[in-house]
CSV table of C-alpha atoms and ligand atoms in Angstrom, one decimal:
chain,number,residue,atom,x,y,z
I,21,MET,CA,-19.4,15.2,15.6
I,22,ASN,CA,-19.2,11.7,14.3
I,23,PRO,CA,-20.9,9.5,16.9
I,24,ASN,CA,-18.4,6.8,16.2
I,25,ALA,CA,-15.8,9.1,17.7
I,26,ARG,CA,-16.8,7.9,21.3
I,27,GLN,CA,-14.8,4.7,20.8
I,28,THR,CA,-11.7,6.6,20.3
I,29,ASP,CA,-12.1,9.5,22.6
I,30,SER,CA,-8.3,10.1,23.2
I,31,LEU,CA,-7.6,10.9,19.6
I,32,PRO,CA,-7.2,14.6,18.7
I,33,ALA,CA,-10.3,16.1,17.1
I,34,PRO,CA,-10.2,17.5,13.7
I,35,GLY,CA,-10.8,21.2,12.9
I,36,PRO,CA,-14.1,22.5,11.6
I,37,ASP,CA,-13.4,22.4,7.9
I,38,ALA,CA,-12.2,18.9,8.2
I,39,LEU,CA,-15.3,17.8,10.1
I,40,ALA,CA,-17.6,19.5,7.6
I,41,GLN,CA,-15.9,17.5,4.8
I,42,SER,CA,-16.2,14.3,6.8
I,43,GLU,CA,-19.9,14.9,7.5
I,44,ALA,CA,-20.3,15.6,3.6
I,45,LEU,CA,-18.8,12.2,3.0
I,46,THR,CA,-20.9,10.6,5.7
I,47,ALA,CA,-24.1,11.9,4.1
I,48,LEU,CA,-22.9,10.6,0.6
I,49,ILE,CA,-22.2,7.2,2.0
I,50,ARG,CA,-25.5,7.1,3.9
I,51,ALA,CA,-27.3,8.0,0.7
I,52,GLU,CA,-25.5,5.2,-1.2
I,53,ILE,CA,-26.4,2.6,1.5
I,54,ALA,CA,-30.0,3.8,1.3
I,55,GLY,CA,-29.9,3.5,-2.5
I,56,ALA,CA,-28.4,0.0,-2.2
I,57,GLY,CA,-31.3,-1.2,0.0
I,58,GLY,CA,-29.7,-0.6,3.4
I,59,TRP,CA,-26.5,-2.7,3.2
I,60,LEU,CA,-23.2,-1.9,1.4
I,61,PRO,CA,-20.4,-4.2,1.1
I,62,PHE,CA,-17.4,-3.0,3.3
I,63,SER,CA,-15.1,-2.8,0.3
I,64,ARG,CA,-17.5,-0.1,-1.2
I,65,TYR,CA,-17.5,1.7,2.1
I,66,MET,CA,-13.7,1.7,2.0
I,67,GLU,CA,-13.6,2.9,-1.6
I,68,LEU,CA,-15.8,5.9,-0.8
I,69,ALA,CA,-14.0,6.7,2.4
I,70,LEU,CA,-10.6,6.8,0.7
I,71,TYR,CA,-11.5,7.9,-2.8
I,72,ALA,CA,-15.0,9.6,-3.1
I,73,PRO,CA,-14.1,12.7,-5.5
I,74,GLY,CA,-13.1,15.6,-3.4
I,75,LEU,CA,-14.2,14.1,-0.2
I,76,GLY,CA,-12.4,10.7,0.3
I,77,TYR,CA,-9.1,10.5,2.5
I,78,TYR,CA,-6.8,10.3,-0.7
I,79,SER,CA,-8.9,12.5,-3.0
I,80,GLY,CA,-9.7,15.3,-0.3
I,81,GLY,CA,-7.3,17.7,1.3
I,82,ALA,CA,-6.0,15.6,4.3
I,83,THR,CA,-2.3,16.1,4.9
I,84,LYS,CA,-1.7,12.3,5.2
I,85,PHE,CA,2.0,11.8,4.9
I,86,GLY,CA,4.5,13.2,7.4
I,87,ARG,CA,6.6,12.5,10.6
I,88,ARG,CA,4.5,13.9,13.3
I,89,ALA,CA,0.9,14.1,14.4
I,90,GLU,CA,1.5,17.9,15.1
I,91,ASP,CA,2.0,18.4,11.2
I,92,GLY,CA,-1.6,17.1,10.8
I,93,SER,CA,-0.2,13.9,9.2
I,94,ASP,CA,-1.2,10.4,9.9
I,95,PHE,CA,1.4,8.0,8.9
I,96,VAL,CA,5.0,7.8,7.6
I,97,THR,CA,6.2,5.8,4.7
I,98,ALA,CA,9.7,4.6,3.7
I,99,PRO,CA,10.3,7.4,1.0
I,100,GLU,CA,9.2,9.9,3.7
I,101,LEU,CA,11.5,8.4,6.3
I,102,SER,CA,14.9,8.8,4.5
I,103,PRO,CA,16.2,9.6,0.9
I,104,LEU,CA,18.4,6.4,1.3
I,105,PHE,CA,15.4,4.4,0.5
I,106,ALA,CA,15.0,5.9,-3.1
I,107,ALA,CA,18.8,5.9,-3.4
I,108,THR,CA,18.9,2.2,-2.8
I,109,LEU,CA,15.8,1.2,-4.8
I,110,ALA,CA,17.2,3.1,-7.7
I,111,ARG,CA,19.8,0.3,-8.1
I,112,PRO,CA,17.6,-2.8,-8.8
I,113,LEU,CA,15.3,-0.5,-10.8
I,114,ALA,CA,18.3,0.6,-12.9
I,115,GLN,CA,19.3,-3.0,-13.3
I,116,ALA,CA,15.7,-4.0,-14.6
I,117,LEU,CA,15.8,-1.1,-16.9
I,118,ALA,CA,19.2,-2.3,-18.3
I,119,ASP,CA,18.4,-5.9,-18.4
I,120,SER,CA,15.2,-5.3,-20.4
I,121,GLY,CA,16.6,-2.7,-22.6
I,122,THR,CA,13.9,0.0,-21.6
I,123,ARG,CA,14.0,3.5,-20.6
I,124,ASP,CA,10.8,4.5,-19.0
I,125,LEU,CA,9.6,4.4,-15.4
I,126,MET,CA,6.0,4.5,-14.2
I,127,GLU,CA,5.1,5.1,-10.5
I,128,PHE,CA,1.6,4.2,-9.1
I,129,GLY,CA,0.3,6.2,-6.1
I,130,ALA,CA,3.3,8.6,-5.7
I,131,GLY,CA,2.3,10.1,-2.4
I,132,THR,CA,4.2,13.5,-1.8
I,133,GLY,CA,6.5,12.9,-4.8
I,134,LYS,CA,9.6,12.1,-2.6
I,135,LEU,CA,10.3,8.7,-4.1
I,136,ALA,CA,10.0,10.2,-7.7
I,137,ALA,CA,12.5,13.0,-6.8
I,138,GLY,CA,14.9,10.7,-5.1
I,139,LEU,CA,14.8,8.1,-7.9
I,140,LEU,CA,15.3,10.8,-10.6
I,141,ASN,CA,18.4,12.1,-8.7
I,142,ALA,CA,19.7,8.6,-8.1
I,143,PHE,CA,19.4,7.8,-11.9
I,144,ALA,CA,21.3,10.9,-12.8
I,145,GLU,CA,24.1,10.2,-10.3
I,146,LEU,CA,24.3,6.5,-11.5
I,147,GLY,CA,24.2,7.6,-15.2
I,148,VAL,CA,21.1,5.7,-15.9
I,149,PRO,CA,19.7,6.4,-19.5
I,150,PHE,CA,16.0,7.0,-19.0
I,151,GLU,CA,13.5,9.2,-20.9
I,152,ARG,CA,10.2,9.5,-18.9
I,153,TYR,CA,9.0,9.2,-15.4
I,154,THR,CA,5.2,8.7,-15.5
I,155,ILE,CA,3.1,9.1,-12.3
I,156,VAL,CA,-0.4,7.5,-12.1
I,157,ASP,CA,-2.3,8.3,-9.0
I,158,LEU,CA,-6.0,8.0,-8.2
I,159,SER,CA,-5.6,11.0,-6.1
I,160,GLY,CA,-5.6,14.2,-8.4
I,161,GLU,CA,-5.2,16.4,-5.2
I,162,LEU,CA,-1.7,15.0,-4.7
I,163,ARG,CA,-0.5,15.9,-8.2
I,164,GLU,CA,0.3,19.5,-7.3
I,165,ARG,CA,2.1,18.4,-4.2
I,166,GLN,CA,4.1,15.9,-6.3
I,167,ARG,CA,5.0,18.6,-8.9
I,168,ALA,CA,6.1,20.9,-6.1
I,169,THR,CA,8.3,18.2,-4.5
I,170,ILE,CA,9.9,17.1,-7.8
I,171,GLU,CA,10.5,20.8,-8.8
I,172,ALA,CA,12.1,21.5,-5.4
I,173,ASN,CA,14.2,18.4,-5.1
I,174,ALA,CA,15.1,17.5,-8.6
I,175,PRO,CA,14.6,20.6,-10.7
I,176,ALA,CA,16.8,19.6,-13.6
I,177,LEU,CA,14.8,16.5,-14.2
I,178,ALA,CA,11.3,17.7,-13.5
I,179,SER,CA,10.6,18.0,-17.2
I,180,LYS,CA,10.9,14.2,-17.6
I,181,VAL,CA,7.9,13.8,-15.3
I,182,LYS,CA,4.4,13.4,-16.7
I,183,TRP,CA,1.1,12.6,-15.0
I,184,LEU,CA,-1.4,10.2,-16.6
I,185,ASP,CA,-5.2,9.7,-15.6
I,186,ALA,CA,-5.6,6.4,-17.6
I,187,LEU,CA,-3.2,3.6,-18.2
I,188,PRO,CA,-1.8,3.1,-21.7
I,189,GLN,CA,-2.6,-0.3,-23.4
I,190,ALA,CA,1.1,-1.1,-23.4
I,191,PHE,CA,4.1,-0.1,-21.4
I,192,ASP,CA,7.8,-0.9,-22.0
I,193,GLY,CA,9.8,0.0,-18.9
I,194,VAL,CA,9.8,-0.4,-15.0
I,195,VAL,CA,6.9,0.0,-12.7
I,196,ILE,CA,7.2,0.8,-9.1
I,197,GLY,CA,4.4,1.1,-6.3
I,198,ASN,CA,5.3,1.7,-2.8
I,199,GLU,CA,2.5,1.0,-0.3
I,200,VAL,CA,-0.1,1.2,-3.2
I,201,LEU,CA,-1.6,-2.4,-2.8
I,202,ASP,CA,-2.6,-1.8,0.8
I,203,ALA,CA,-4.5,1.2,0.1
I,204,MET,CA,-7.0,-0.8,-2.2
I,205,PRO,CA,-10.4,-1.6,-0.9
I,206,VAL,CA,-10.7,-5.0,0.6
I,207,ARG,CA,-13.9,-7.1,1.1
I,208,LEU,CA,-14.4,-8.3,4.8
I,209,VAL,CA,-15.5,-11.9,5.4
I,210,VAL,CA,-16.2,-13.6,8.5
I,211,ARG,CA,-16.4,-17.3,9.4
I,212,LYS,CA,-18.9,-18.0,12.2
I,213,LEU,CA,-19.1,-21.5,13.4
I,214,GLY,CA,-18.1,-22.8,10.0
I,215,ALA,CA,-20.5,-20.5,8.0
I,216,TRP,CA,-19.1,-17.6,5.9
I,217,HIS,CA,-20.5,-14.3,6.0
I,218,GLU,CA,-19.6,-11.1,4.0
I,219,ARG,CA,-19.4,-8.1,6.4
I,220,GLY,CA,-21.2,-5.0,5.1
I,221,VAL,CA,-22.1,-1.6,6.4
I,222,VAL,CA,-25.5,-0.3,7.5
I,223,ALA,CA,-26.5,3.0,8.9
I,224,GLN,CA,-28.2,2.4,12.2
I,225,ASN,CA,-29.3,4.9,14.9
I,226,GLY,CA,-27.4,7.7,13.3
I,227,ARG,CA,-24.1,5.8,13.0
I,228,PHE,CA,-22.5,3.2,10.8
I,229,ALA,CA,-22.3,-0.4,11.9
I,230,PHE,CA,-21.2,-3.7,10.5
I,231,ASP,CA,-23.7,-6.3,9.4
I,232,ASP,CA,-22.9,-9.7,8.3
I,233,ARG,CA,-24.7,-11.7,5.4
I,234,LEU,CA,-24.3,-15.3,4.6
I,235,VAL,CA,-22.3,-16.0,1.4
I,236,ALA,CA,-22.2,-19.2,-0.5
I,237,GLY,CA,-20.4,-20.6,-3.5
I,238,ASP,CA,-17.6,-18.0,-3.5
I,239,PRO,CA,-14.4,-19.4,-4.9
I,240,LEU,CA,-12.0,-17.0,-3.2
I,241,VAL,CA,-13.8,-17.6,0.2
I,242,ALA,CA,-13.5,-21.4,-0.5
I,243,THR,CA,-9.7,-21.0,-1.0
I,244,ILE,CA,-9.4,-19.0,2.2
I,245,ASP,CA,-11.4,-21.6,4.1
I,246,ALA,CA,-9.0,-24.4,3.1
I,247,ALA,CA,-5.9,-22.2,3.8
I,248,ILE,CA,-7.2,-21.5,7.3
I,249,ASP,CA,-8.0,-25.2,8.0
I,250,GLU,CA,-4.6,-26.2,6.6
I,251,ALA,CA,-2.7,-23.5,8.7
I,252,ASN,CA,-4.7,-23.9,12.0
I,253,ASP,CA,-5.9,-26.9,14.0
I,254,GLU,CA,-8.0,-24.7,16.3
I,255,LEU,CA,-11.8,-24.3,15.5
I,256,PHE,CA,-12.6,-20.5,15.6
I,257,MET,CA,-15.7,-19.3,17.1
I,258,GLU,CA,-15.3,-16.4,14.8
I,259,TYR,CA,-12.7,-15.7,12.1
I,260,VAL,CA,-12.6,-12.3,10.5
I,261,THR,CA,-10.3,-11.7,7.5
I,262,GLU,CA,-10.1,-9.8,4.1
I,263,THR,CA,-10.1,-10.7,0.5
I,264,HIS,CA,-8.1,-8.6,-1.9
I,265,GLU,CA,-10.1,-8.4,-5.2
I,266,ALA,CA,-9.2,-4.8,-6.0
I,267,ALA,CA,-5.5,-5.3,-5.5
I,268,MET,CA,-5.5,-8.5,-7.5
I,269,ALA,CA,-7.3,-6.9,-10.4
I,270,PHE,CA,-4.9,-3.9,-10.3
I,271,THR,CA,-1.9,-6.4,-10.5
I,272,ARG,CA,-3.5,-8.2,-13.3
I,273,THR,CA,-4.1,-4.9,-15.2
I,274,VAL,CA,-0.5,-3.7,-14.6
I,275,CYS,CA,1.1,-7.0,-15.6
I,276,ALA,CA,-1.0,-7.2,-18.7
I,277,MET,CA,0.0,-3.6,-19.7
I,278,LEU,CA,3.7,-4.6,-19.2
I,279,THR,CA,4.9,-5.6,-22.6
I,280,ARG,CA,8.7,-5.5,-21.6
I,281,GLY,CA,10.4,-4.7,-18.4
I,282,ALA,CA,9.5,-5.1,-14.7
I,283,ALA,CA,6.9,-4.3,-12.0
I,284,PHE,CA,8.0,-3.7,-8.4
I,285,PHE,CA,5.4,-3.5,-5.5
I,286,ILE,CA,6.5,-2.9,-1.9
I,287,ASP,CA,4.2,-3.5,1.0
I,288,TYR,CA,3.3,-4.9,4.3
I,289,GLY,CA,1.8,-8.5,4.1
I,290,PHE,CA,2.2,-12.1,4.0
I,291,PRO,CA,2.0,-15.1,1.8
I,292,ARG,CA,-1.4,-16.9,2.0
I,293,HIS,CA,-0.5,-19.5,4.5
I,294,GLU,CA,0.8,-16.8,7.0
I,295,PHE,CA,-2.0,-14.4,6.2
I,296,TYR,CA,-4.7,-16.7,7.0
I,297,HIS,CA,-3.3,-17.9,10.3
I,298,ALA,CA,-4.6,-18.4,13.9
I,299,GLN,CA,-2.8,-15.3,15.0
I,300,ARG,CA,-4.8,-13.2,12.6
I,301,ALA,CA,-8.4,-14.4,13.6
I,302,GLY,CA,-9.3,-10.7,13.8
I,303,GLY,CA,-8.0,-9.8,10.2
I,304,THR,CA,-5.6,-7.1,9.4
I,305,LEU,CA,-7.9,-4.1,8.7
I,306,MET,CA,-6.3,-1.0,10.3
I,307,CYS,CA,-6.9,2.7,10.5
I,308,HIS,CA,-4.4,5.6,10.9
I,309,TYR,CA,-5.2,8.9,12.3
I,310,ARG,CA,-2.5,11.4,13.6
I,311,HIS,CA,0.1,8.5,14.0
I,312,ARG,CA,-2.1,6.3,15.9
I,313,ALA,CA,-3.3,3.0,14.8
I,314,HIS,CA,-6.8,1.8,15.7
I,315,ALA,CA,-9.5,-0.5,14.4
I,316,ASP,CA,-12.6,1.7,13.8
I,317,PRO,CA,-13.2,2.4,10.1
I,318,PHE,CA,-16.1,4.6,10.9
I,319,LEU,CA,-14.3,7.1,12.7
I,320,TYR,CA,-14.2,10.4,10.9
I,321,PRO,CA,-14.8,9.1,7.3
I,322,GLY,CA,-12.5,10.8,4.9
I,323,LEU,CA,-10.1,12.1,7.5
I,324,GLN,CA,-8.2,8.8,8.3
I,325,ASP,CA,-6.5,6.2,6.5
I,326,ILE,CA,-7.9,2.7,6.1
I,327,THR,CA,-5.6,-0.2,5.1
I,328,ALA,CA,-5.2,-3.8,5.1
I,329,HIS,CA,-2.2,-6.0,4.8
I,330,VAL,CA,-1.4,-7.6,1.4
I,331,GLU,CA,-2.0,-11.3,0.6
I,332,PHE,CA,1.0,-11.9,-1.6
I,333,THR,CA,0.1,-15.3,-2.9
I,334,GLY,CA,-3.1,-13.7,-4.6
I,335,ILE,CA,-1.0,-10.9,-5.9
I,336,ALA,CA,1.6,-13.3,-7.4
I,337,GLN,CA,-1.2,-15.5,-9.0
I,338,ALA,CA,-2.8,-12.4,-10.6
I,339,GLY,CA,0.4,-11.2,-12.1
I,340,VAL,CA,1.4,-14.6,-13.3
I,341,GLU,CA,-1.9,-15.4,-14.9
I,342,THR,CA,-1.2,-12.7,-17.5
I,343,GLY,CA,1.9,-14.5,-18.6
I,344,ALA,CA,4.4,-12.2,-16.7
I,345,ASP,CA,7.2,-14.0,-14.8
I,346,LEU,CA,7.4,-13.7,-11.1
I,347,LEU,CA,10.9,-12.0,-10.8
I,348,GLY,CA,11.2,-12.3,-7.0
I,349,PHE,CA,9.6,-12.1,-3.6
I,350,THR,CA,11.5,-11.2,-0.5
I,351,SER,CA,11.5,-9.1,2.6
I,352,GLN,CA,12.3,-5.4,2.4
I,353,ALA,CA,15.3,-5.8,4.6
I,354,ARG,CA,16.8,-8.6,2.4
I,355,PHE,CA,16.0,-6.7,-0.7
I,356,LEU,CA,17.5,-3.6,0.5
I,357,MET,CA,20.6,-5.2,1.8
I,358,ASN,CA,21.2,-7.1,-1.5
I,359,ALA,CA,20.7,-3.8,-3.3
I,360,GLY,CA,23.5,-2.2,-1.3
I,361,ILE,CA,21.9,0.0,1.3
I,362,THR,CA,24.9,-0.2,3.5
I,363,ASP,CA,27.1,1.2,0.6
I,364,VAL,CA,24.7,4.1,0.1
I,365,LEU,CA,24.9,4.8,3.8
I,366,SER,CA,28.7,4.6,3.8
I,367,ASP,CA,28.8,7.5,1.2
I,368,ILE,CA,27.7,9.7,4.1
I,369,ASP,CA,30.7,10.8,6.2
I,370,PRO,CA,30.2,9.5,9.9
I,371,ALA,CA,31.9,12.6,11.1
I,372,ASP,CA,29.2,14.6,9.6
I,373,VAL,CA,27.0,13.8,12.6
I,374,LYS,CA,24.0,15.9,11.6
I,375,ARG,CA,23.5,13.8,8.3
I,376,PHE,CA,25.0,10.6,9.4
I,377,LEU,CA,22.9,9.9,12.5
I,378,PRO,CA,19.4,10.3,11.0
I,379,ALA,CA,20.4,8.4,8.0
I,380,ALA,CA,21.8,5.5,10.1
I,381,ASN,CA,18.6,5.6,12.4
I,382,ALA,CA,16.4,5.4,9.2
I,383,VAL,CA,18.4,2.5,7.9
I,384,GLN,CA,17.8,0.6,11.0
I,385,LYS,CA,14.2,1.3,10.9
I,386,LEU,CA,13.9,0.2,7.2
I,387,LEU,CA,15.9,-3.2,7.9
I,388,SER,CA,14.9,-4.1,11.4
I,389,GLU,CA,12.9,-7.1,12.0
I,390,ALA,CA,10.9,-5.2,14.7
I,391,GLU,CA,10.1,-2.4,12.4
I,392,MET,CA,9.8,-2.4,8.6
I,393,GLY,CA,12.4,-5.0,7.6
I,394,GLU,CA,10.4,-8.3,7.9
I,395,LEU,CA,6.7,-7.1,7.7
I,396,PHE,CA,7.3,-5.3,4.4
I,397,LYS,CA,8.0,-7.4,1.3
I,398,VAL,CA,9.0,-6.7,-2.2
I,399,ILE,CA,7.3,-8.6,-5.1
I,400,ALA,CA,8.4,-8.2,-8.7
I,401,PHE,CA,7.1,-9.4,-12.0
I,402,SER,CA,9.0,-9.1,-15.3
I,403,ARG,CA,8.7,-9.7,-19.0
I,404,GLY,CA,11.8,-10.1,-21.2
I,405,ILE,CA,14.4,-10.3,-18.3
I,406,ALA,CA,16.5,-13.5,-18.4
I,407,ASP,CA,18.6,-13.0,-15.3
I,408,THR,CA,17.8,-12.7,-11.5
I,409,LEU,CA,18.3,-9.2,-10.2
I,410,ASP,CA,21.0,-8.7,-7.6
I,411,ALA,CA,18.4,-7.5,-5.2
I,412,PHE,CA,16.7,-11.1,-5.2
I,413,ALA,CA,20.0,-13.0,-5.5
I,414,SER,CA,19.9,-14.3,-2.0
I,415,GLY,CA,17.0,-14.8,0.3
I,416,ASP,CA,14.3,-15.0,-2.4
I,417,ARG,CA,11.1,-16.4,-0.9
I,418,SER,CA,9.1,-17.1,-4.2
I,419,HIS,CA,8.7,-20.6,-3.1
I,420,THR,CA,6.6,-19.5,0.0
I,421,LEU,CA,3.9,-18.0,-2.1
R,7,SAM,C1,-0.3,4.8,1.4
R,7,SAM,S1,-0.2,5.9,-0.1
R,7,SAM,C2,1.4,5.6,-0.4
R,7,SAM,C3,2.0,6.8,-1.1
R,7,SAM,C4,3.5,6.8,-1.4
R,7,SAM,N1,3.8,5.7,-2.5
R,7,SAM,C5,4.4,6.5,-0.4
R,7,SAM,O1,5.0,5.5,-0.2
R,7,SAM,O2,4.7,7.5,0.5
R,7,SAM,C6,-1.1,5.0,-1.4
R,7,SAM,C7,-1.3,5.8,-2.6
R,7,SAM,O3,-1.8,4.9,-3.6
R,7,SAM,C8,-2.6,5.6,-4.4
R,7,SAM,N2,-3.5,4.6,-5.1
R,7,SAM,C9,-4.4,3.6,-4.7
R,7,SAM,N3,-4.9,2.9,-5.7
R,7,SAM,C10,-4.3,3.3,-6.7
R,7,SAM,C11,-4.6,2.9,-8.1
R,7,SAM,N4,-5.4,2.0,-8.5
R,7,SAM,N5,-3.8,3.6,-9.0
R,7,SAM,C12,-3.0,4.6,-8.7
R,7,SAM,N6,-2.7,5.1,-7.5
R,7,SAM,C13,-3.4,4.3,-6.4
R,7,SAM,C14,-3.4,6.4,-3.4
R,7,SAM,O4,-4.1,7.5,-4.1
R,7,SAM,C15,-2.2,7.0,-2.6
R,7,SAM,O5,-1.7,8.1,-3.2
C-alpha cells in the first residue's frame, strides 16, 4: 500500500491489480529520482504520474470519466454531463468552419469520445459540410474507447474519424480541446519570505515528499512575482503557485500549426491578475480520486488525476506570439448562452419529463456561477476569420487577459 494513503484514509482503496500498477509506477518514478541525483521537478513527477507509458493515469487502464464513484470513475466533464454541451458547442464551431472556409475538425484529448460523437451528429443535423474529424490524444489507451463510443452513437459518421499520433505541419480547420490544458504538467514554485523556490519531489523514508530549491533569474517567475505584488498588498509568509510551461508550449504548437481556421480551448482557470491572487496563496493543484478532490499528488500514483487551473493570460500570449489572432475569451456560461444553449434545450418537449429534467439540470450545472459557468472559460484563436463569432458577441473578456 502507498504510505501516503494515510493522509487520505477515508478514500476507497483500489483493487489489487490497480495497486500493482501504482506500485510499478512508483518504482519507476523512484528510479528516475535516483537517476536525477535525488530531486525531480514536480512537473516531471506529474508527467510520469499522468502519462508514463502503460502506467500513468491517462495512459494506463483507470476508468477516469463517469458520473459516480461506484463506476470506478474519478470526475465528470461537460461532454459526459450532457449531450447538450456538444450540441451547443457545434454552433460556434460550425460558424468558425464557415467563416474560414474550412472543412476539417481536430480534437485534442478526446476522453471517452462523447464530444466527438455529439459534434458529428450535430454537424449532420445542422447540415455543416465537413470532411474529417481527427483525434489527437496522448493516451493511446483511450483510442479504443473513443472508437466504440463513436461507432455506437454516430455510426453513419464514424468513417470520418481518424486518429493521429503526431501533429501535421499545417492544418486548415477548427481545433477543439475540452479540459486538455488543465491536464498538462505544471511546475510548482514557492515564494518564502521573498525568495523563490522550485518545488521538487524526493523519495524519503519510503515515500515521496516535496523539497524546495532556490531559483534565480527565471523570467516567468519574475512575471509572477510582479503579478502577485500588484494584485495583493499582503506580504505572504509562503505563496505556492504553478507555472504552465507545457500548456503554453502546446498552445504555441497548435497555433503555429493552424494555417487557416480557429482553435478553441475550454477549461477552468483565470486571467493572470486573478490567478496570482491572495486567495490562491496555496496554488490550484488538485487531485481527483473517485469523485473526491484532495491535495495529495503522491496518493496512489497513476490511479488519480492531478490537475491545475489554467493561467489564461499566458495561454493568450503563447497563441498570439505565433501570429494567430485572439478570437475571444469569455466564461463558459456566456459562451454557451450566446451560442444558443437555451434554444437547444427548448428542442426537448418539457412534457417528456424523462428527457427534459436531466437536460435542464445539466444546463443549470453548465451555466451556474456556483458550478461550471464562471470558473470555466473559453479561449479561442484564429487565422483568416474576419468577424466576431456570435458566441463571443457579448461579454467578451479579452481585455482582462
Ligand atoms: C481531463 S481529460 C479531458 C477529456 C475530454 N476532453 C473530456 O472533456 O471529457 C484530458 C485529456 O487530455 C489529454 N491530453 C493531455 N495532454 C495532451 C496533449 N499534449 N495532446 C493531446 N492530448 C492530451 C489526456 O490524455 C486526456 O485524455
